[in-house]
Amino acid sequence: MGANEQTINTFATRVRQMILRFEEMKKENADLYLMVEERDAKIKEIEGELVKLRDEYDLLKTAKMLEVTDKDVDGAKKRMAKLVRDVNKCITLLSEQ
C-alpha cells in the first residue's frame, strides 16, 4: 500500500467518524429541542395556574373586605364606599381615554 492509499484510507476513516459524530450530535440536538419544548409547555401551565391563583386570591381579598359582621357594619360600609370610589376613579380614567 502506497503513501497515497494510506492517506486516502485515513481520510475516508475520518470522514466516516465525522459523519457518525454528526448523526450523534443531530440526535442530541433534537432531544434538547424536545426538552426545551416540554419545559416551555410546563412553564405556560404553571403561569396559567399562577394567574388563576392570583385571581382567586383577589376574589378572597374582596370577599374579606366585604365580610360584614354585627360588630363591623360601619367598617364594612367604609370599605364599600372606598371600593365604590375606586371604581368611579377607574371609570373616570377610562372615559378620559
PDB file of C-alpha atoms in Angstrom:
ATOM      1  CA  MET A   1       0.000   0.000   0.000  1.00  0.00           C
ATOM      2  CA  GLY A   2       1.445   3.314  -1.032  1.00  0.00           C
ATOM      3  CA  ALA A   3       1.532   6.543   0.914  1.00  0.00           C
ATOM      4  CA  ASN A   4      -1.344   7.946  -1.144  1.00  0.00           C
ATOM      5  CA  GLU A   5      -3.545   4.935  -0.430  1.00  0.00           C
ATOM      6  CA  GLN A   6      -2.707   5.193   3.266  1.00  0.00           C
ATOM      7  CA  THR A   7      -3.658   8.888   3.248  1.00  0.00           C
ATOM      8  CA  ILE A   8      -6.912   8.170   1.383  1.00  0.00           C
ATOM      9  CA  ASN A   9      -7.840   5.385   3.813  1.00  0.00           C
ATOM     10  CA  THR A  10      -7.103   7.629   6.785  1.00  0.00           C
ATOM     11  CA  PHE A  11      -9.142  10.415   5.207  1.00  0.00           C
ATOM     12  CA  ALA A  12     -12.074   8.063   4.489  1.00  0.00           C
ATOM     13  CA  THR A  13     -11.970   6.761   8.062  1.00  0.00           C
ATOM     14  CA  ARG A  14     -12.007  10.299   9.462  1.00  0.00           C
ATOM     15  CA  VAL A  15     -14.907  11.261   7.191  1.00  0.00           C
ATOM     16  CA  ARG A  16     -16.920   8.241   8.401  1.00  0.00           C
ATOM     17  CA  GLN A  17     -16.104   9.174  12.004  1.00  0.00           C
ATOM     18  CA  MET A  18     -17.255  12.750  11.354  1.00  0.00           C
ATOM     19  CA  ILE A  19     -20.496  11.507   9.777  1.00  0.00           C
ATOM     20  CA  LEU A  20     -21.177   9.277  12.791  1.00  0.00           C
ATOM     21  CA  ARG A  21     -20.401  12.133  15.164  1.00  0.00           C
ATOM     22  CA  PHE A  22     -22.671  14.424  13.139  1.00  0.00           C
ATOM     23  CA  GLU A  23     -25.547  11.935  13.430  1.00  0.00           C
ATOM     24  CA  GLU A  24     -24.984  11.674  17.200  1.00  0.00           C
ATOM     25  CA  MET A  25     -24.962  15.458  17.546  1.00  0.00           C
ATOM     26  CA  LYS A  26     -28.096  15.752  15.389  1.00  0.00           C
ATOM     27  CA  LYS A  27     -29.935  13.304  17.664  1.00  0.00           C
ATOM     28  CA  GLU A  28     -28.692  15.071  20.774  1.00  0.00           C
ATOM     29  CA  ASN A  29     -29.832  18.406  19.333  1.00  0.00           C
ATOM     30  CA  ALA A  30     -33.302  17.006  18.605  1.00  0.00           C
ATOM     31  CA  ASP A  31     -33.505  15.644  22.165  1.00  0.00           C
ATOM     32  CA  LEU A  32     -32.509  19.030  23.575  1.00  0.00           C
ATOM     33  CA  TYR A  33     -35.130  20.822  21.477  1.00  0.00           C
ATOM     34  CA  LEU A  34     -37.727  18.372  22.770  1.00  0.00           C
ATOM     35  CA  MET A  35     -36.670  19.081  26.344  1.00  0.00           C
ATOM     36  CA  VAL A  36     -36.949  22.829  25.742  1.00  0.00           C
ATOM     37  CA  GLU A  37     -40.447  22.426  24.275  1.00  0.00           C
ATOM     38  CA  GLU A  38     -41.529  20.319  27.258  1.00  0.00           C
ATOM     39  CA  ARG A  39     -40.170  22.905  29.687  1.00  0.00           C
ATOM     40  CA  ASP A  40     -41.873  25.725  27.781  1.00  0.00           C
ATOM     41  CA  ALA A  41     -45.171  23.842  27.992  1.00  0.00           C
ATOM     42  CA  LYS A  42     -44.662  23.283  31.733  1.00  0.00           C
ATOM     43  CA  ILE A  43     -43.840  26.968  32.236  1.00  0.00           C
ATOM     44  CA  LYS A  44     -47.017  28.000  30.386  1.00  0.00           C
ATOM     45  CA  GLU A  45     -49.032  25.599  32.518  1.00  0.00           C
ATOM     46  CA  ILE A  46     -47.532  26.977  35.721  1.00  0.00           C
ATOM     47  CA  GLU A  47     -48.039  30.580  34.571  1.00  0.00           C
ATOM     48  CA  GLY A  48     -51.707  29.810  33.861  1.00  0.00           C
ATOM     49  CA  GLU A  49     -52.062  28.293  37.307  1.00  0.00           C
ATOM     50  CA  LEU A  50     -50.381  31.349  38.819  1.00  0.00           C
ATOM     51  CA  VAL A  51     -52.834  33.699  37.078  1.00  0.00           C
ATOM     52  CA  LYS A  52     -55.744  31.579  38.269  1.00  0.00           C
ATOM     53  CA  LEU A  53     -54.463  31.565  41.854  1.00  0.00           C
ATOM     54  CA  ARG A  54     -53.888  35.323  41.784  1.00  0.00           C
ATOM     55  CA  ASP A  55     -57.456  35.843  40.584  1.00  0.00           C
ATOM     56  CA  GLU A  56     -58.771  33.589  43.336  1.00  0.00           C
ATOM     57  CA  TYR A  57     -56.646  35.442  45.883  1.00  0.00           C
ATOM     58  CA  ASP A  58     -58.011  38.799  44.704  1.00  0.00           C
ATOM     59  CA  LEU A  59     -61.550  37.460  44.983  1.00  0.00           C
ATOM     60  CA  LEU A  60     -60.853  36.246  48.502  1.00  0.00           C
ATOM     61  CA  LYS A  61     -59.421  39.637  49.454  1.00  0.00           C
ATOM     62  CA  THR A  62     -62.504  41.356  48.064  1.00  0.00           C
ATOM     63  CA  ALA A  63     -64.787  38.915  49.857  1.00  0.00           C
ATOM     64  CA  LYS A  64     -62.903  39.521  53.087  1.00  0.00           C
ATOM     65  CA  MET A  65     -63.272  43.273  52.614  1.00  0.00           C
ATOM     66  CA  LEU A  66     -66.999  42.870  52.114  1.00  0.00           C
ATOM     67  CA  GLU A  67     -67.462  40.483  55.012  1.00  0.00           C
ATOM     68  CA  VAL A  68     -69.997  42.016  57.338  1.00  0.00           C
ATOM     69  CA  THR A  69     -70.382  41.108  60.964  1.00  0.00           C
ATOM     70  CA  ASP A  70     -72.541  42.738  63.624  1.00  0.00           C
ATOM     71  CA  LYS A  71     -69.520  44.469  65.149  1.00  0.00           C
ATOM     72  CA  ASP A  72     -68.088  45.734  61.893  1.00  0.00           C
ATOM     73  CA  VAL A  73     -71.040  47.208  59.975  1.00  0.00           C
ATOM     74  CA  ASP A  74     -69.539  50.710  59.953  1.00  0.00           C
ATOM     75  CA  GLY A  75     -66.146  49.396  58.838  1.00  0.00           C
ATOM     76  CA  ALA A  76     -67.790  47.402  56.071  1.00  0.00           C
ATOM     77  CA  LYS A  77     -69.706  50.472  54.903  1.00  0.00           C
ATOM     78  CA  LYS A  78     -66.460  52.447  54.791  1.00  0.00           C
ATOM     79  CA  ARG A  79     -64.723  49.710  52.836  1.00  0.00           C
ATOM     80  CA  MET A  80     -67.654  49.504  50.439  1.00  0.00           C
ATOM     81  CA  ALA A  81     -67.606  53.279  49.979  1.00  0.00           C
ATOM     82  CA  LYS A  82     -63.857  53.092  49.245  1.00  0.00           C
ATOM     83  CA  LEU A  83     -64.461  50.360  46.671  1.00  0.00           C
ATOM     84  CA  VAL A  84     -67.155  52.471  45.025  1.00  0.00           C
ATOM     85  CA  ARG A  85     -64.785  55.462  44.918  1.00  0.00           C
ATOM     86  CA  ASP A  86     -62.056  53.288  43.388  1.00  0.00           C
ATOM     87  CA  VAL A  87     -64.463  52.014  40.725  1.00  0.00           C
ATOM     88  CA  ASN A  88     -65.587  55.567  39.976  1.00  0.00           C
ATOM     89  CA  LYS A  89     -61.945  56.660  39.613  1.00  0.00           C
ATOM     90  CA  CYS A  90     -61.348  53.801  37.177  1.00  0.00           C
ATOM     91  CA  ILE A  91     -64.442  54.712  35.165  1.00  0.00           C
ATOM     92  CA  THR A  92     -63.322  58.341  35.034  1.00  0.00           C
ATOM     93  CA  LEU A  93     -59.846  57.361  33.870  1.00  0.00           C
ATOM     94  CA  LEU A  94     -61.252  55.062  31.205  1.00  0.00           C
ATOM     95  CA  SER A  95     -63.727  57.658  29.957  1.00  0.00           C
ATOM     96  CA  GLU A  96     -60.898  60.218  29.558  1.00  0.00           C
ATOM     97  CA  GLN A  97     -59.051  57.954  27.128  1.00  0.00           C
TER      98      GLN A  97
END
